[in-house]
Short mmCIF file of C-alpha atoms and ligand atoms in Angstrom, two decimals:
data_model
loop_
_atom_site.label_atom_id
_atom_site.label_comp_id
_atom_site.label_asym_id
_atom_site.label_seq_id
_atom_site.Cartn_x
_atom_site.Cartn_y
_atom_site.Cartn_z
CA MET A 226 72.67 52.08 72.02
CA LYS A 227 69.57 53.76 73.11
CA ILE A 228 70.08 56.55 75.18
CA LYS A 229 70.08 56.60 78.74
CA THR A 230 70.58 59.20 81.67
CA ARG A 231 69.42 59.69 84.73
CA PHE A 232 68.29 61.70 88.46
CA ALA A 233 70.26 60.62 91.54
CA PRO A 234 69.68 62.43 93.74
CA SER A 235 71.00 61.94 97.99
CA PRO A 236 67.53 62.03 100.07
CA THR A 237 69.48 64.14 102.61
CA GLY A 238 67.99 67.47 102.14
CA ASN A 239 65.10 68.76 100.17
CA LEU A 240 64.83 69.43 96.30
CA HIS A 241 65.96 72.40 95.34
CA ILE A 242 66.83 74.62 92.04
CA GLY A 243 70.11 73.02 91.06
CA SER A 244 69.21 69.15 91.43
CA ILE A 245 66.10 70.24 89.38
CA ARG A 246 68.27 71.61 86.64
CA THR A 247 70.11 68.07 86.62
CA ALA A 248 67.13 66.28 86.54
CA LEU A 249 66.00 68.36 83.78
CA TYR A 250 68.34 68.31 81.63
CA SER A 251 69.07 64.78 82.16
CA TRP A 252 65.26 64.52 81.15
CA LEU A 253 65.47 66.70 78.58
CA PHE A 254 68.29 64.61 77.13
CA ALA A 255 67.09 61.63 77.24
CA ARG A 256 63.49 62.89 75.70
CA HIS A 257 65.40 64.47 73.20
CA ASN A 258 67.19 61.82 71.95
CA ASN A 259 64.47 59.27 71.90
CA GLY A 260 66.49 57.39 75.09
CA LYS A 261 65.32 56.11 78.92
CA PHE A 262 65.55 58.47 82.17
CA VAL A 263 66.30 56.45 85.33
CA LEU A 264 65.77 57.87 88.81
CA ARG A 265 67.35 56.04 91.07
CA ILE A 266 68.02 57.33 95.02
CA GLU A 267 70.93 57.76 96.99
CA ASP A 268 70.35 56.21 100.28
CA THR A 269 73.60 54.15 101.08
CA ASP A 270 73.92 57.01 104.12
CA LEU A 271 71.28 55.66 106.51
CA LYS A 272 71.74 57.73 109.08
CA ARG A 273 71.49 60.61 106.89
CA SER A 274 68.72 59.84 104.35
CA GLN A 275 65.00 61.11 105.95
CA GLU A 276 61.11 60.34 104.60
CA VAL A 277 60.95 63.69 104.62
CA SER A 278 63.28 64.69 101.40
CA LEU A 279 62.19 61.32 99.24
CA ASN A 280 58.75 63.06 98.84
CA SER A 281 60.01 66.00 98.18
CA ILE A 282 62.11 64.20 95.21
CA PHE A 283 59.13 62.15 94.33
CA HIS A 284 56.13 65.19 94.32
CA GLY A 285 58.64 67.58 92.71
CA LEU A 286 59.45 65.35 90.18
CA LYS A 287 55.79 64.42 89.25
CA TRP A 288 54.87 68.51 89.78
CA LEU A 289 57.61 69.46 87.12
CA GLY A 290 56.69 66.90 84.87
CA LEU A 291 59.93 65.11 84.75
CA ASP A 292 58.26 61.65 84.37
CA TRP A 293 61.14 58.34 84.72
CA ASP A 294 61.12 55.43 82.55
CA GLU A 295 62.28 53.13 85.53
CA GLY A 296 63.31 52.79 88.98
CA PRO A 297 63.42 54.58 91.45
CA TYR A 298 65.73 51.98 92.29
CA PHE A 299 66.74 52.09 96.25
CA GLN A 300 70.53 51.83 96.32
CA SER A 301 69.94 50.65 99.85
CA LYS A 302 68.30 47.71 98.44
CA ARG A 303 70.76 46.48 96.57
CA LEU A 304 73.09 45.86 98.78
CA ASP A 305 73.90 42.59 97.74
CA ARG A 306 74.77 43.25 94.46
CA TYR A 307 77.07 45.35 95.49
CA ARG A 308 79.19 42.74 98.12
CA GLU A 309 79.10 40.50 94.76
CA VAL A 310 80.74 42.83 93.27
CA ILE A 311 83.55 43.63 96.01
CA ASN A 312 84.50 40.05 96.54
CA ILE A 313 84.99 39.80 92.91
CA MET A 314 87.39 42.48 93.32
CA LEU A 315 88.56 41.28 96.99
CA ASP A 316 89.15 37.67 94.71
CA LYS A 317 90.73 39.65 91.62
CA GLY A 318 92.93 41.41 94.27
CA ASP A 319 91.56 45.02 92.64
CA ALA A 320 90.35 45.73 96.07
CA TYR A 321 92.27 45.14 99.43
CA LYS A 322 90.87 45.15 102.95
CA CYS A 323 92.54 47.97 105.14
CA PHE A 324 92.99 47.61 109.24
CA CYS A 325 94.23 51.20 109.59
CA SER A 326 92.85 52.61 112.70
CA SER A 327 91.39 56.04 112.75
CA THR A 328 93.79 57.03 114.94
CA GLN A 329 96.88 55.49 113.24
CA LEU A 330 95.21 57.89 109.87
CA GLU A 331 94.55 60.81 111.37
CA LYS A 332 98.32 60.35 112.25
CA ILE A 333 99.44 60.43 109.08
CA ARG A 334 96.47 62.71 107.61
CA ILE A 335 98.13 65.28 110.52
CA ASP A 336 102.49 63.81 109.56
CA LEU A 337 101.58 64.63 105.64
CA ILE A 338 99.53 68.47 106.09
CA GLN A 339 102.77 68.78 108.16
CA LYS A 340 105.04 68.35 104.96
CA GLY A 341 103.44 70.11 103.52
CA LEU A 342 101.51 67.24 101.27
CA LYS A 343 97.78 66.47 100.33
CA PRO A 344 96.66 63.94 102.88
CA ARG A 345 96.25 61.16 101.37
CA TYR A 346 95.97 57.49 102.22
CA PRO A 347 99.72 55.87 102.07
CA GLY A 348 98.71 52.46 100.95
CA ILE A 349 99.79 50.83 104.26
CA CYS A 350 97.89 47.38 103.55
CA ARG A 351 98.12 47.63 100.46
CA ASN A 352 100.50 44.17 99.83
CA LEU A 353 99.89 43.04 102.91
CA LYS A 354 100.81 39.42 103.45
CA HIS A 355 98.12 38.49 106.22
CA LYS A 356 95.39 39.22 104.38
CA ASP A 357 92.68 38.29 107.78
CA ILE A 358 93.61 39.85 111.00
CA LEU A 359 90.95 38.20 112.99
CA ASN A 360 89.06 40.78 115.85
CA GLN A 361 90.07 43.59 113.90
CA ASP A 362 87.58 46.32 112.27
CA TYR A 363 88.55 46.75 108.04
CA VAL A 364 87.45 48.44 105.56
CA ILE A 365 88.02 48.15 102.22
CA ARG A 366 90.04 49.80 99.51
CA PHE A 367 90.07 50.08 96.04
CA LYS A 368 93.68 49.38 94.15
CA ASN A 369 94.70 52.66 92.52
CA PRO A 370 96.89 52.35 89.58
CA ARG A 371 99.54 54.79 90.93
CA THR A 372 100.53 55.66 87.68
CA GLY A 373 99.43 57.01 84.71
CA LYS A 374 96.63 59.19 84.07
CA VAL A 375 92.88 59.53 84.03
CA ILE A 376 91.88 61.56 81.33
CA PHE A 377 88.26 62.24 80.34
CA ASN A 378 85.80 63.95 78.05
CA ASP A 379 84.05 66.14 79.32
CA ILE A 380 81.07 67.07 77.36
CA VAL A 381 80.82 70.84 79.00
CA ARG A 382 83.71 71.38 79.90
CA GLY A 383 86.35 69.07 77.19
CA ASP A 384 89.44 67.18 78.15
CA ILE A 385 89.42 66.95 82.05
CA ILE A 386 92.87 65.00 83.42
CA PHE A 387 93.63 63.45 86.49
CA ASN A 388 97.34 62.15 87.71
CA ASN A 389 96.31 58.83 89.63
CA GLN A 390 99.25 60.01 92.00
CA GLU A 391 96.95 62.67 93.31
CA LEU A 392 94.96 59.85 93.75
CA ASP A 393 94.42 57.50 96.94
CA ASP A 394 93.42 54.15 97.68
CA LEU A 395 89.58 55.10 97.74
CA VAL A 396 87.49 53.19 99.93
CA ILE A 397 84.73 51.31 99.27
CA GLN A 398 83.58 49.07 102.18
CA ARG A 399 82.86 50.77 105.79
CA SER A 400 83.87 49.17 108.91
CA ASN A 401 80.32 48.27 109.55
CA GLY A 402 79.59 46.55 105.82
CA MET A 403 78.50 49.26 104.34
CA PRO A 404 79.44 50.01 100.24
CA THR A 405 80.24 53.94 100.18
CA TYR A 406 78.78 56.32 97.14
CA ASN A 407 81.69 56.15 94.95
CA PHE A 408 81.33 52.72 94.86
CA CYS A 409 77.97 52.36 94.35
CA VAL A 410 77.34 54.70 91.85
CA VAL A 411 79.34 53.11 89.51
CA ILE A 412 77.69 49.77 90.10
CA ASP A 413 73.83 51.57 89.49
CA ASP A 414 75.78 53.55 86.33
CA LEU A 415 76.89 49.75 84.86
CA ASP A 416 73.85 47.23 85.93
CA MET A 417 71.73 50.64 84.74
CA GLN A 418 73.27 50.71 81.51
CA ILE A 419 73.68 54.72 81.62
CA THR A 420 75.49 56.17 78.72
CA HIS A 421 75.06 59.43 80.32
CA VAL A 422 76.02 61.12 83.57
CA ILE A 423 74.90 64.99 83.60
CA ARG A 424 75.19 65.93 87.08
CA GLY A 425 77.02 69.12 88.72
CA GLU A 426 80.53 70.32 88.85
CA ASP A 427 80.83 69.31 92.70
CA HIS A 428 81.28 66.06 91.57
CA ILE A 429 83.71 66.29 89.14
CA ASN A 430 86.97 65.27 91.58
CA ASN A 431 84.42 61.76 91.88
CA THR A 432 84.89 61.04 88.31
CA PRO A 433 88.49 59.95 87.62
CA ARG A 434 87.81 57.31 90.94
CA GLN A 435 84.83 56.20 89.48
CA ILE A 436 86.49 56.17 85.61
CA ASN A 437 89.10 53.39 87.54
CA ILE A 438 86.73 51.51 88.74
CA MET A 439 85.05 50.74 85.91
CA LYS A 440 88.07 50.44 84.34
CA SER A 441 89.25 47.27 87.06
CA LEU A 442 86.21 45.66 86.19
CA GLY A 443 86.80 46.05 82.21
CA VAL A 444 82.99 47.56 81.27
CA LYS A 445 82.14 50.86 79.22
CA ILE A 446 82.38 54.12 80.86
CA PRO A 447 79.97 56.70 80.29
CA ILE A 448 79.89 59.97 79.12
CA TYR A 449 80.07 62.88 81.36
CA ALA A 450 78.81 66.39 81.43
CA HIS A 451 79.48 68.08 84.52
CA LEU A 452 76.95 71.36 85.08
CA SER A 453 78.47 74.71 86.50
CA MET A 454 77.55 76.42 89.19
CA ILE A 455 74.25 78.33 89.76
CA LEU A 456 74.12 81.16 92.18
CA ASP A 457 71.85 83.22 94.16
CA GLU A 458 71.16 86.81 92.95
CA ASP A 459 73.95 88.14 95.82
CA LYS A 460 76.67 85.62 93.81
CA HIS A 461 76.58 82.93 96.29
CA LYS A 462 76.56 79.40 95.20
CA ILE A 463 72.84 77.69 95.70
CA SER A 464 73.37 74.62 98.34
CA LYS A 465 70.59 72.44 99.72
CA ARG A 466 72.43 72.99 103.12
CA LYS A 467 72.12 77.10 103.04
CA ASN A 468 69.89 79.46 100.88
CA ALA A 469 67.82 76.72 98.69
CA LEU A 470 64.48 76.72 99.08
CA SER A 471 62.45 73.25 98.53
CA ILE A 472 60.64 72.71 95.41
CA ILE A 473 57.46 72.15 97.36
CA GLU A 474 57.93 75.50 98.22
CA TYR A 475 57.38 77.06 95.11
CA TYR A 476 54.47 75.38 94.80
CA LYS A 477 52.94 76.87 97.64
CA GLN A 478 54.81 80.50 96.80
CA GLY A 479 52.41 80.24 93.07
CA PHE A 480 54.47 79.39 90.90
CA LEU A 481 53.88 77.09 87.60
CA PRO A 482 55.61 74.36 86.92
CA GLU A 483 56.41 75.30 82.88
CA ALA A 484 57.45 78.77 84.83
CA ILE A 485 60.45 76.97 86.93
CA LEU A 486 61.06 74.41 83.56
CA ASN A 487 61.70 78.07 82.00
CA HIS A 488 63.51 79.42 83.39
CA VAL A 489 66.05 76.64 85.10
CA VAL A 490 66.77 75.24 81.71
CA ARG A 491 68.29 78.39 80.54
CA LEU A 492 70.42 78.37 83.55
CA GLY A 493 73.30 77.48 81.71
CA TRP A 494 71.37 76.90 78.42
CA SER A 495 70.61 78.49 75.74
CA CYS A 496 69.37 78.75 71.96
CA GLY A 497 69.89 81.79 70.42
CA ASP A 498 68.32 84.49 72.33
CA LYS A 499 65.07 82.64 72.90
CA GLU A 500 63.79 83.24 76.26
CA ILE A 501 60.62 81.03 76.75
CA PHE A 502 60.22 77.05 76.03
CA SER A 503 57.31 75.62 76.09
CA ILE A 504 57.97 71.55 77.56
CA LEU A 505 57.93 70.46 73.78
CA GLU A 506 60.47 73.27 72.09
CA MET A 507 62.51 72.72 75.20
CA GLN A 508 62.67 68.85 74.17
CA GLU A 509 63.09 69.53 70.95
CA LEU A 510 65.57 71.67 70.94
CA PHE A 511 68.36 71.12 73.90
CA ASN A 512 71.41 69.65 73.73
CA LEU A 513 74.56 69.53 76.05
CA LYS A 514 77.03 70.47 73.50
CA SER A 515 75.28 74.16 73.50
CA VAL A 516 75.47 74.14 77.43
CA SER A 517 77.62 77.14 78.91
CA LYS A 518 81.20 76.23 81.15
CA SER A 519 80.16 79.65 83.37
CA SER A 520 77.96 80.10 86.12
CA SER A 521 74.84 81.53 86.12
CA ILE A 522 72.64 83.33 88.47
CA PHE A 523 69.42 82.13 89.54
CA SER A 524 66.62 85.17 89.53
CA THR A 525 63.39 85.61 91.42
CA LYS A 526 62.45 88.56 89.49
CA LYS A 527 62.49 86.72 85.80
CA LEU A 528 60.80 83.59 87.62
CA LEU A 529 58.39 85.74 88.80
CA TRP A 530 57.90 87.62 84.84
CA LEU A 531 58.04 83.64 83.80
CA ASN A 532 55.15 82.79 86.27
CA LYS A 533 53.22 85.98 84.70
CA TYR A 534 53.86 85.25 81.93
CA TYR A 535 52.43 81.39 81.44
CA ILE A 536 49.23 82.70 83.84
CA ASN A 537 48.45 85.01 81.43
CA ASN A 538 49.51 82.59 78.17
CA LEU A 539 47.84 79.32 79.00
CA SER A 540 44.50 78.02 78.40
CA ILE A 541 41.87 79.07 81.38
CA THR A 542 40.76 76.63 81.94
CA HIS A 543 44.24 74.74 82.69
CA ILE A 544 44.78 77.40 84.80
CA SER A 545 41.54 77.73 86.23
CA CYS A 546 41.79 74.20 87.22
CA ILE A 547 45.38 74.55 89.43
CA LEU A 548 43.76 77.67 91.24
CA LYS A 549 41.12 75.81 92.75
CA LYS A 550 43.27 73.66 94.91
CA TYR A 551 45.07 77.25 95.92
CA MET A 552 41.82 78.31 96.82
CA LEU A 553 40.66 75.26 98.64
CA GLU A 554 43.80 74.93 100.51
CA LYS A 555 42.80 78.51 102.19
CA ASN A 556 39.34 77.37 102.32
CA ILE A 557 37.74 79.94 99.91
CA LEU A 558 34.46 77.69 99.10
CA ILE A 559 34.24 78.56 94.93
CA ASN A 560 30.76 78.29 94.96
CA ASN A 561 29.99 81.16 96.62
CA GLY A 562 31.23 83.38 93.65
CA PRO A 563 31.45 84.40 90.95
CA ASN A 564 33.51 80.62 88.51
CA LEU A 565 37.45 80.55 88.66
CA GLU A 566 37.65 81.41 85.24
CA SER A 567 35.48 84.84 85.35
CA LEU A 568 37.41 85.95 87.94
CA LEU A 569 41.49 84.91 85.77
CA LYS A 570 40.44 86.57 83.10
CA LEU A 571 39.29 89.41 85.18
CA LEU A 572 42.88 89.33 87.36
CA ARG A 573 45.24 87.25 86.04
CA ASN A 574 47.26 90.16 83.84
CA ARG A 575 47.46 92.18 87.85
CA TYR A 576 49.53 89.47 89.35
CA HIS A 577 52.27 87.59 89.57
CA THR A 578 51.47 84.14 91.26
CA LEU A 579 48.33 81.95 91.86
CA LYS A 580 48.93 82.47 95.54
CA GLU A 581 48.90 86.25 94.92
CA ILE A 582 45.42 86.19 93.21
CA THR A 583 44.30 83.58 95.66
CA GLU A 584 44.69 86.23 98.69
CA SER A 585 43.60 89.05 96.74
CA CYS A 586 40.41 87.55 95.77
CA ARG A 587 38.42 86.50 98.97
CA TYR A 588 36.69 88.98 99.00
CA PHE A 589 34.58 87.98 95.45
CA TYR A 590 33.86 84.37 97.97
CA GLN A 591 33.44 85.60 101.73
CA GLU A 592 32.35 88.27 103.67
CA PHE A 593 35.36 90.83 105.08
CA LYS A 594 35.11 91.78 109.33
CA ASP A 595 36.79 94.94 108.78
CA PHE A 596 37.42 97.90 106.37
CA ASN A 597 40.94 99.14 105.82
CA LYS A 598 40.71 101.29 108.78
CA GLU A 599 42.98 103.91 106.84
CA ALA A 600 40.39 104.36 104.12
CA ALA A 601 36.99 104.24 105.37
CA LYS A 602 38.43 107.52 107.19
CA LYS A 603 38.66 108.92 104.38
CA HIS A 604 36.17 107.80 102.05
CA PHE A 605 33.15 107.40 104.66
CA THR A 606 31.45 110.58 105.30
CA ILE A 607 28.66 111.51 105.50
CA GLN A 608 27.94 113.59 102.57
CA ASN A 609 29.74 109.39 101.21
CA CYS A 610 26.50 108.16 102.44
CA PHE A 611 24.42 110.22 100.16
CA VAL A 612 26.37 108.93 97.30
CA LEU A 613 26.13 105.48 98.47
CA LYS A 614 22.52 105.54 99.13
CA LYS A 615 21.81 106.89 95.83
CA ILE A 616 23.84 103.99 94.38
CA TYR A 617 21.90 101.37 96.39
CA GLN A 618 18.46 102.24 94.96
CA LYS A 619 20.09 102.27 91.55
CA ILE A 620 21.84 99.33 91.07
CA LYS A 621 18.54 97.16 93.25
CA LYS A 622 16.49 98.39 90.09
CA LEU A 623 18.60 97.67 87.67
CA ILE A 624 17.28 95.60 84.62
CA VAL A 625 20.54 95.32 82.80
CA TRP A 626 23.43 93.41 84.35
CA ASP A 627 26.70 94.26 82.83
CA GLU A 628 29.49 96.65 83.00
CA LYS A 629 28.64 99.15 81.11
CA THR A 630 25.32 99.89 83.04
CA ILE A 631 26.90 99.76 85.96
CA SER A 632 29.57 102.07 84.83
CA GLY A 633 26.63 104.61 83.56
CA VAL A 634 25.28 105.20 86.89
CA MET A 635 28.59 106.40 88.44
CA ASN A 636 29.18 108.44 85.45
CA ASN A 637 25.81 110.27 85.76
CA LEU A 638 26.18 110.25 89.36
CA SER A 639 29.46 111.62 89.63
CA VAL A 640 27.49 114.49 86.98
CA SER A 641 24.98 114.98 89.30
CA MET A 642 26.16 115.54 92.40
CA GLN A 643 29.00 116.85 90.90
CA ILE A 644 31.70 114.34 92.45
CA LYS A 645 34.40 113.31 90.73
CA ILE A 646 34.06 109.59 88.94
CA LYS A 647 37.38 109.29 91.06
CA GLU A 648 36.01 109.37 94.35
CA ILE A 649 32.68 107.61 93.65
CA ASN A 650 34.96 104.28 92.06
CA MET A 651 37.07 104.69 95.85
CA LEU A 652 34.57 104.93 97.86
CA LEU A 653 32.10 101.83 96.48
CA ARG A 654 36.02 100.33 96.13
CA VAL A 655 36.34 100.49 99.78
CA ALA A 656 32.90 99.52 100.31
CA ILE A 657 32.20 96.19 98.42
CA THR A 658 36.66 95.17 98.43
CA GLY A 659 36.81 96.77 102.07
CA ASN A 660 40.17 97.92 100.49
CA VAL A 661 41.55 100.38 98.12
CA PHE A 662 43.08 97.80 95.40
CA SER A 663 41.09 96.10 93.01
CA PRO A 664 40.48 95.94 89.86
CA SER A 665 38.08 98.13 87.39
CA ILE A 666 35.40 98.80 90.11
CA SER A 667 32.04 97.88 87.48
CA SER A 668 33.68 94.73 86.90
CA VAL A 669 34.33 93.89 90.72
CA ILE A 670 30.62 94.77 90.92
CA ILE A 671 29.49 92.44 88.09
CA LEU A 672 31.36 89.83 89.37
CA VAL A 673 30.29 90.17 93.49
CA GLY A 674 27.04 90.30 91.90
CA ARG A 675 24.00 92.50 93.04
CA GLU A 676 23.17 90.60 96.08
CA LYS A 677 26.40 90.76 97.92
CA THR A 678 26.57 94.30 96.16
CA LEU A 679 23.76 95.84 98.14
CA LEU A 680 24.49 93.89 100.86
CA ARG A 681 27.74 95.75 101.18
CA ILE A 682 26.68 99.11 100.32
CA LYS A 683 24.47 98.16 103.27
CA LYS A 684 27.21 97.52 105.45
CA ALA A 685 29.06 100.42 104.46
CA ILE A 686 26.29 102.71 104.93
CA ASN A 687 25.06 101.11 108.28
CA TYR A 688 29.43 101.66 109.34
CA ILE A 689 29.05 105.45 108.10
CA ASN A 690 26.05 105.67 110.04
CA ALA A 691 27.46 104.27 113.41
CA THR A 692 30.69 106.05 113.19
CA SER A 693 29.26 109.70 113.30
CA ILE A 694 26.82 109.00 115.91
CA LYS A 695 30.18 108.27 118.18
CA LYS A 696 31.76 111.76 116.69
N1 LIG B 1000 73.41 61.35 95.12
C1 LIG B 1000 74.69 61.83 94.29
C2 LIG B 1000 74.32 63.60 94.39
O1 LIG B 1000 73.09 63.64 95.38
C3 LIG B 1000 74.31 62.45 92.74
C4 LIG B 1000 75.74 61.18 92.48
C5 LIG B 1000 75.58 61.43 91.02
O2 LIG B 1000 75.19 62.04 90.12
O3 LIG B 1000 76.43 60.84 90.45
O4 LIG B 1000 75.11 64.49 94.79
#
């Protein structure tokens, strides 16, 4: 039988690291086994489902390259199918209408808790003689077996056993007619011929309920793999309602999909000591048997390290195509400066994210308003004004325009004027970039170009003149 996995998010929050790992493992398992990967949107909770979450799911998966072979299926569009099966179950006596009111149920719940018992529905309507009570709201419950056990072999966690006594008669259709999550999942996994259900450990308690429904329908039960928690660096569980960043946020922060997938794949899975995995390697090497039962820690530091690795190791043409989008989003007109490949060659080993590169390269493309005040105060002295004038003249006359010639000019000046080369470099850095951080200033000058360089030196000279008059 062909392997088929699914990713089944509820659109009630953003796509975050935990759900991405579920999606990635399901996708990898399908790809590794030449199987199929299905995308299903679990949106029966219409009140909590949001358009923005849906967009985050679709955009996020596409951006990461986790392509699906079937779907997206929407549970909200399959209501007729669920009702059809519920009716069959009612006819067969595997489900029943429950007319207990919420006040009645609450009273039962409190009584049981006071007696020190686990609150569960005691099955009052299970054997009702008159199955239809006119004009009274009802839910539909599954008749869970009262004896015996549910045993399933979880690929990650081994045998998991539940006593049926612990499970009560689950509501499979609410009083408003909407089928519930645990029921829809069963019908979907069945209809979509899912062979392996890979999902978070928070669903372990649902699994025996789902298996019992499947057994009552007489269908083949999929294989389960429940993934352990992901914690943040403070050892708190990452959850979409609390501390999880949306995947879109990682894009905005300048991360590459390769880095995210590489970090996420290692949150629970390993292959020897190997740290770096290309997507192809992941597909080739991934298996569920090596997924660990222990929780894992999402580390922003590690992600930054991987991102820097990929910025430096993926093809420069590829990275510059992506960088172009960031630049446009920040209104940096790339035609006004060096081509992005040359820029990346100069900058890429200095930064961890494309956002940092974007923020730090503006001066190559557009004039900055002010010099860094501290730096100007320190370096824009009257004596240095004279140095700048000299450099201006030399640069203007240069015939050969390369890094070696530029640094030659500065070295000669350093000797002839007896000024430390470090001081000349910093003076020029402030004049040309407006600030005190940049790669080697001669390489910056080459990319900024002669015209802009001369203009900025002039601007610095004027600044010194203006401020010295004030003094
Ligand atoms: N919709 C569920 C969730 O977002 C997943 C259900 C499942 O994988 O069975 O947590």
